[in-house]
CSV table of N, CA, C and O and ligand atoms in Angstrom, one decimal:
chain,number,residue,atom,x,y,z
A,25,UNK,N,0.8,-1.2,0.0
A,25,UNK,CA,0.0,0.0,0.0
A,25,UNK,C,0.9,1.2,0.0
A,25,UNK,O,1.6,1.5,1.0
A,26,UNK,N,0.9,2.2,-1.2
A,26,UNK,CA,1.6,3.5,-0.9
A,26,UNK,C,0.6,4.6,-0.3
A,26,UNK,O,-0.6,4.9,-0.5
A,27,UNK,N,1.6,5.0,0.6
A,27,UNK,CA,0.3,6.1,1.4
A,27,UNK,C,0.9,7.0,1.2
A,27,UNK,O,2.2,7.2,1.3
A,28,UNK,N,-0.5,8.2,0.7
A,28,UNK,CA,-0.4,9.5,0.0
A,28,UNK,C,-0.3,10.6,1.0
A,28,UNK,O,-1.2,10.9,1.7
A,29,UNK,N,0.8,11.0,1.0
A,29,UNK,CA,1.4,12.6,1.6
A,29,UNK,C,0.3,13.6,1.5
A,29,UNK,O,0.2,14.4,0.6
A,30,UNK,N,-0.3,13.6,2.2
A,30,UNK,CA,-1.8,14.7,2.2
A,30,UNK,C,-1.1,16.1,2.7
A,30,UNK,O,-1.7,17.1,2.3
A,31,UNK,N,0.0,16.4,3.2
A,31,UNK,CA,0.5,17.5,3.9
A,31,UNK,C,2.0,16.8,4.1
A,31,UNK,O,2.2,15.7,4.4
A,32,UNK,N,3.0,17.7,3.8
A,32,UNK,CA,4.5,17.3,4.1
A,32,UNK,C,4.6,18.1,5.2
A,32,UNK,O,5.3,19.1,5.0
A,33,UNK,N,3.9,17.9,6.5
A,33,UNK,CA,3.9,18.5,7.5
A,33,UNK,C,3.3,18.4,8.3
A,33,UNK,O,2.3,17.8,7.9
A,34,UNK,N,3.1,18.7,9.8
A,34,UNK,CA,2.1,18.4,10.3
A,34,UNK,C,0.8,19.3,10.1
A,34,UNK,O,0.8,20.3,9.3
A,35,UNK,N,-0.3,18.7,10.8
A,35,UNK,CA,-1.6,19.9,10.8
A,35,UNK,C,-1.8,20.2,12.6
A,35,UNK,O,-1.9,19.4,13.5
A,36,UNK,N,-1.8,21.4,12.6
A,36,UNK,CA,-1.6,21.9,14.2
A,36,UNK,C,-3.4,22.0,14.2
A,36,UNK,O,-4.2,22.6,13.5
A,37,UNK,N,-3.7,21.1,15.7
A,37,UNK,CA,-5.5,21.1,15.7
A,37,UNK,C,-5.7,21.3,17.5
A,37,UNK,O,-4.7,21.6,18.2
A,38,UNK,N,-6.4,21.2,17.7
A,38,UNK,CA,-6.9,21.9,19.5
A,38,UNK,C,-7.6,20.3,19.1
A,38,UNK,O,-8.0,19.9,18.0
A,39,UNK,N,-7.3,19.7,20.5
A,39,UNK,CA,-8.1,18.4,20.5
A,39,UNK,C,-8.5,18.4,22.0
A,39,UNK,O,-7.8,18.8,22.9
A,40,UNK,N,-9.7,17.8,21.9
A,40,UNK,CA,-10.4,17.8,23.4
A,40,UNK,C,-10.0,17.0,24.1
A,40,UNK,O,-9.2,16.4,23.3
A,41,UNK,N,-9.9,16.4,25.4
A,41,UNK,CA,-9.9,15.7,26.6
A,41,UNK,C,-10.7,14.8,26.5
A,41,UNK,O,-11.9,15.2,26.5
A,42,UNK,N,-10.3,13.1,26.3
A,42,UNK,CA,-11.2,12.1,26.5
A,42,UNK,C,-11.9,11.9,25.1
A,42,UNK,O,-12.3,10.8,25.0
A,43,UNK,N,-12.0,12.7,24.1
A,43,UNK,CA,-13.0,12.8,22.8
A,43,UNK,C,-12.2,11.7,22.0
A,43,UNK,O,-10.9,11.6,22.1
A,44,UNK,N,-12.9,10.8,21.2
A,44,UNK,CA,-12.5,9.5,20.3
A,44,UNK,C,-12.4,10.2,19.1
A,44,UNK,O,-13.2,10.7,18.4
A,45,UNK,N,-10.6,10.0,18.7
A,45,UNK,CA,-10.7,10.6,17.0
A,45,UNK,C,-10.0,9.4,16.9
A,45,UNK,O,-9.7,8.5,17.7
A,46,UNK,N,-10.0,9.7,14.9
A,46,UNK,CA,-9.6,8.5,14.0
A,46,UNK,C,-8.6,9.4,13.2
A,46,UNK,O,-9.0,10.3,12.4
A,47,UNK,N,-7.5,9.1,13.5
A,47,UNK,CA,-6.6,9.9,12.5
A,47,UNK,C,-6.2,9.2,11.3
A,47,UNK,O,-5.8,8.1,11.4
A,48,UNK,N,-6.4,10.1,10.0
A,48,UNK,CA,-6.0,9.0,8.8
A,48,UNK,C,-4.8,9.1,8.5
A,48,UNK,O,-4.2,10.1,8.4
A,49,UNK,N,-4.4,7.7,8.2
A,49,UNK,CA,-3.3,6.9,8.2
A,49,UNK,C,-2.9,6.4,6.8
A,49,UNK,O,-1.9,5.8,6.6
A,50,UNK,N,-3.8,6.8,5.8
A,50,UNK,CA,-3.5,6.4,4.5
A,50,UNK,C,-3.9,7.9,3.1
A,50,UNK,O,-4.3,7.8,2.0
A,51,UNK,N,-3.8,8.9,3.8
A,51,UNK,CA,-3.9,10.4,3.4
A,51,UNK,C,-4.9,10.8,2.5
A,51,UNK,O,-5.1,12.0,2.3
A,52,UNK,N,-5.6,10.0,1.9
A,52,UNK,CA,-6.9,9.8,0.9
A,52,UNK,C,-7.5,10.7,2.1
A,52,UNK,O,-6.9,11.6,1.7
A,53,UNK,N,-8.2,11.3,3.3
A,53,UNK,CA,-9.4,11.9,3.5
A,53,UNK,C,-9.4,13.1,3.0
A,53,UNK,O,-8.4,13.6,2.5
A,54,UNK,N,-10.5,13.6,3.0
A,54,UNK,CA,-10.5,15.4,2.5
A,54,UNK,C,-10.9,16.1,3.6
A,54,UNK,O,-11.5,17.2,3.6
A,55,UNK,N,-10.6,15.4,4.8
A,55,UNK,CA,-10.9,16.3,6.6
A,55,UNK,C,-9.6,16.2,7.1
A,55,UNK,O,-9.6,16.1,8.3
A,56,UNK,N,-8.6,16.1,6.7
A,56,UNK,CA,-7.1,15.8,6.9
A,56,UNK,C,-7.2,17.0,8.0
A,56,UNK,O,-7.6,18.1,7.9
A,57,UNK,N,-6.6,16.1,9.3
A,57,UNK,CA,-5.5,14.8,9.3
A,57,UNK,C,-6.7,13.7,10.0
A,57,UNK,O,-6.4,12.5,10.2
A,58,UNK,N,-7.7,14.1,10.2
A,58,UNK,CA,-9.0,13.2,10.2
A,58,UNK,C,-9.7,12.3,9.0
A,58,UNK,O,-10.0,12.6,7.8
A,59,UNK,N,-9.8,10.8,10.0
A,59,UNK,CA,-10.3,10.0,8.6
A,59,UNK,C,-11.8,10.3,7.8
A,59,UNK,O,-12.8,10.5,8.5
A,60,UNK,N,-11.8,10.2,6.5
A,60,UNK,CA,-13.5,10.7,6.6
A,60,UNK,C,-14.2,9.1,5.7
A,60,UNK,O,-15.2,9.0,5.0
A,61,UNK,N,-13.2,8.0,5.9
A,61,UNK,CA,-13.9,6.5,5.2
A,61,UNK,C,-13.2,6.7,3.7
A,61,UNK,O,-13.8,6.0,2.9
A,62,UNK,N,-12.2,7.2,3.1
A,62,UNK,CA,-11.9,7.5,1.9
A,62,UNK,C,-10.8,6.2,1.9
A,62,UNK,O,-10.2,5.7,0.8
A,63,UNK,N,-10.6,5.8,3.0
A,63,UNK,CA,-9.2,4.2,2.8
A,63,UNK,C,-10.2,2.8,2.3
A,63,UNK,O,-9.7,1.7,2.0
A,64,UNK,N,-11.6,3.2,2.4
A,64,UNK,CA,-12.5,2.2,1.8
A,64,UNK,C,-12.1,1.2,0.7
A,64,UNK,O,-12.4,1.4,-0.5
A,65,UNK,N,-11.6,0.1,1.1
A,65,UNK,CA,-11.2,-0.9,-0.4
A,65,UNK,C,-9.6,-1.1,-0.4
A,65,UNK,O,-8.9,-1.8,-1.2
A,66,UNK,N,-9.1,-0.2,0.8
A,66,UNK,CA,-7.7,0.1,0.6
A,66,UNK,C,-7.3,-1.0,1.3
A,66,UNK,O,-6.1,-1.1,1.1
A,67,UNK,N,-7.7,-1.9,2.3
A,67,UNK,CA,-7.2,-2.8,3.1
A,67,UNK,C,-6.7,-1.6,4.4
A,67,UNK,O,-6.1,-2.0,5.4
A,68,UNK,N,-6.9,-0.6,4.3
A,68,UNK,CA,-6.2,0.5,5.7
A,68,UNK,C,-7.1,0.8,6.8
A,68,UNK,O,-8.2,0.5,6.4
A,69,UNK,N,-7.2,1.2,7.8
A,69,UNK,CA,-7.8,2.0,8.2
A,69,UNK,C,-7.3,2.9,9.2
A,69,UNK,O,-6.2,3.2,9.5
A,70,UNK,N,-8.7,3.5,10.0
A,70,UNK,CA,-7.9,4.8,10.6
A,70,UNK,C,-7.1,4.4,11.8
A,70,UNK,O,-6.9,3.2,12.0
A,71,UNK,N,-6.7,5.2,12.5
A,71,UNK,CA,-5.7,5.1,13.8
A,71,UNK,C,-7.0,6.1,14.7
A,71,UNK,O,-7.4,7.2,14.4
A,72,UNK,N,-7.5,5.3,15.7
A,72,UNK,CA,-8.2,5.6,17.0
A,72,UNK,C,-7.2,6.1,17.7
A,72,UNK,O,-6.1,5.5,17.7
A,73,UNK,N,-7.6,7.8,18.5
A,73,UNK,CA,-6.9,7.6,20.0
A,73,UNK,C,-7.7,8.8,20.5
A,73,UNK,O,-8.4,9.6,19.8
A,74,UNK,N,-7.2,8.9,22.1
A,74,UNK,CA,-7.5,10.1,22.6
A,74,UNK,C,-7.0,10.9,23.3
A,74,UNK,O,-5.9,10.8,22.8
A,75,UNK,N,-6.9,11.9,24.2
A,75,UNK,CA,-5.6,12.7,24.7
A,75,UNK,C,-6.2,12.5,26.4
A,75,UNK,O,-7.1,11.7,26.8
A,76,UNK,N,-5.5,13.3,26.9
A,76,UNK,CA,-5.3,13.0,28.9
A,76,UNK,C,-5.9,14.8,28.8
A,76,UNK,O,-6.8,15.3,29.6
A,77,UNK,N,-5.3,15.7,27.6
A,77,UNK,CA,-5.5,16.7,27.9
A,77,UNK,C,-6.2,17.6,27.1
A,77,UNK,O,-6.4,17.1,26.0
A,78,UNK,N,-6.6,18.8,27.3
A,78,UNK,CA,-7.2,19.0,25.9
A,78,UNK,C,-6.1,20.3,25.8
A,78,UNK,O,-5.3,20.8,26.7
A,79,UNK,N,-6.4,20.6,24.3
A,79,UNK,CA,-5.0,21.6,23.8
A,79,UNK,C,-4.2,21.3,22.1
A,79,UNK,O,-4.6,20.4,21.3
A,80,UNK,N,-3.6,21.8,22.0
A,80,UNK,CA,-3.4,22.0,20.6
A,80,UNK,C,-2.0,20.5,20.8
A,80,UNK,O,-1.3,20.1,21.7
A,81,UNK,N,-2.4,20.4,19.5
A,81,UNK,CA,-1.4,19.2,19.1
A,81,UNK,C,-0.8,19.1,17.5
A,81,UNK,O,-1.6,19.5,16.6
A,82,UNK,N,0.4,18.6,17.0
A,82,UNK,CA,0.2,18.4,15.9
A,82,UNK,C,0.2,16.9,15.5
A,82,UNK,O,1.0,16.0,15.7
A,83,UNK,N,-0.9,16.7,14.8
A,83,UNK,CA,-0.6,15.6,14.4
A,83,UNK,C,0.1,15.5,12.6
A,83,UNK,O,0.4,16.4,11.8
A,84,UNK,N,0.2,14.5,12.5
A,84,UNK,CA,1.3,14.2,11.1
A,84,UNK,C,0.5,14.3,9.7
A,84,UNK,O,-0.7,13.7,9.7
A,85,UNK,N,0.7,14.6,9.1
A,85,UNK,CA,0.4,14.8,7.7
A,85,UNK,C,0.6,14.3,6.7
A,85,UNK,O,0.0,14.4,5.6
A,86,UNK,N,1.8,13.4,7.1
A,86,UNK,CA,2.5,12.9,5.7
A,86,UNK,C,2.8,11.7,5.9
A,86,UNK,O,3.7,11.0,5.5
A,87,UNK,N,1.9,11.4,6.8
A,87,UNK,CA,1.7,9.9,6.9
A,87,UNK,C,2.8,8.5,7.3
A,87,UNK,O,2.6,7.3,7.3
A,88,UNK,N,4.0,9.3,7.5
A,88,UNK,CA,5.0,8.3,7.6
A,88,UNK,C,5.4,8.4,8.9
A,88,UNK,O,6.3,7.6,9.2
A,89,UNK,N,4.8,9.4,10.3
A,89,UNK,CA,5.3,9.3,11.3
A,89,UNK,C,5.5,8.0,11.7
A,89,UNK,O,5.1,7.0,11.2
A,90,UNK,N,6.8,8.0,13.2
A,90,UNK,CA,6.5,6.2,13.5
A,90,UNK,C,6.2,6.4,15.0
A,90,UNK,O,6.5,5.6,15.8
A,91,UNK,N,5.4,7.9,15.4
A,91,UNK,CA,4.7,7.8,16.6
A,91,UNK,C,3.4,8.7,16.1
A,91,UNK,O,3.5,10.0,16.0
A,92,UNK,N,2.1,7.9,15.6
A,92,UNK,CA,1.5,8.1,15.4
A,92,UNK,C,0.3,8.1,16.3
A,92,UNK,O,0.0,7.2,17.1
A,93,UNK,N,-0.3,9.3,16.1
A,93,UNK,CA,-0.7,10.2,15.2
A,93,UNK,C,-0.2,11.7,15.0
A,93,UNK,O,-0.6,12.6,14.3
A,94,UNK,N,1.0,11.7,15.9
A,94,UNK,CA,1.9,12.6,16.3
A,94,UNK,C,3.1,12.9,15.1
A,94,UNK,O,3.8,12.1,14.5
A,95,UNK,N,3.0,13.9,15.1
A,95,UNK,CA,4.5,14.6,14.2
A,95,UNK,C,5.7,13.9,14.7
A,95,UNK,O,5.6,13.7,15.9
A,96,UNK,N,6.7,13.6,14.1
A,96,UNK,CA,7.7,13.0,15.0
A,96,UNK,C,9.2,13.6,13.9
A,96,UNK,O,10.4,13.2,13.9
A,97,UNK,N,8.6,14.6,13.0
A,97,UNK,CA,9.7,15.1,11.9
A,97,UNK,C,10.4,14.0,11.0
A,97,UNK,O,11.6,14.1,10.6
A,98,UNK,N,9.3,12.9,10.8
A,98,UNK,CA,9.9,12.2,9.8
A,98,UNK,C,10.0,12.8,8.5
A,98,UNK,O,10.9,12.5,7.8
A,99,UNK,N,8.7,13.9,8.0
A,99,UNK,CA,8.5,14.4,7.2
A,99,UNK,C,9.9,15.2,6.5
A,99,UNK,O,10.2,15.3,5.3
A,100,UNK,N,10.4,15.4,7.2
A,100,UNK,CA,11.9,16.1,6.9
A,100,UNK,C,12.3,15.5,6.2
A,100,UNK,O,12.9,16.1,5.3
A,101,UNK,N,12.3,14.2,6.1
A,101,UNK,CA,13.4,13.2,5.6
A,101,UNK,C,12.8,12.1,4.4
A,101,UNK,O,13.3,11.0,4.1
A,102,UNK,N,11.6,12.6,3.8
A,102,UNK,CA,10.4,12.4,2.4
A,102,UNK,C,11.0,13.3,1.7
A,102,UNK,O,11.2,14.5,1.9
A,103,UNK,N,11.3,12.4,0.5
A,103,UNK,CA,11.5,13.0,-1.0
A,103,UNK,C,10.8,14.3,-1.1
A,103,UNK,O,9.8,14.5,-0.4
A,104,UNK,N,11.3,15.3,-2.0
A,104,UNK,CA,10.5,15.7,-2.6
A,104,UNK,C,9.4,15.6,-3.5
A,104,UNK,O,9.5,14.8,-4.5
A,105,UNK,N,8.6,16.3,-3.2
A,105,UNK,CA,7.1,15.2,-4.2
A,105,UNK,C,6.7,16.5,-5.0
A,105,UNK,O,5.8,16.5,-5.9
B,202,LIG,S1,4.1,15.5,9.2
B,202,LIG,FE1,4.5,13.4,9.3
B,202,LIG,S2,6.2,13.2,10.6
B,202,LIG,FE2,5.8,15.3,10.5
């Protein structure tokens, strides 16, 4: 499965306390960095989680983090596209 670089960056979002997101993991959504069902057929799906706190976060964009759903600056280190 190649997964599509929706942002070579993170997206900085305010996430609530305790609230269930699905972060997409295979860059096809059009609510990025939220999944909106667009990995349908892909064999992928989203990444569930939730926070301790509420507050701005960045999550990953470009889909290669390896602490996900979190930026972890792998993006740095993706080709240019
Ligand atoms: S946006 Fe993916 S690691 Fe930073």
């Amino acid at each position: 499965v190649t997964l599509k670089i929706a942002q070579k960056g993170p997206y900085r979002v305010k996430l609530e306390k305790d609230q269930v997101y699905a972060w997409c993991t295979c860059g096809l959504s059009a609510t990025q960095p939220f999944c909106d069902g667009s990995h349908k057929g892909s064999g992928m799906k989203s990444f569930k989680f939730t926070t301790q706190d509420t507050g701005m976060a960045n999550l990953c964009g470009c889909k290669h983090t390896k602490t996900p759903p979190y930026c972890d600056g792998s993006h740095c280190a993706l080709e240019d596209i």
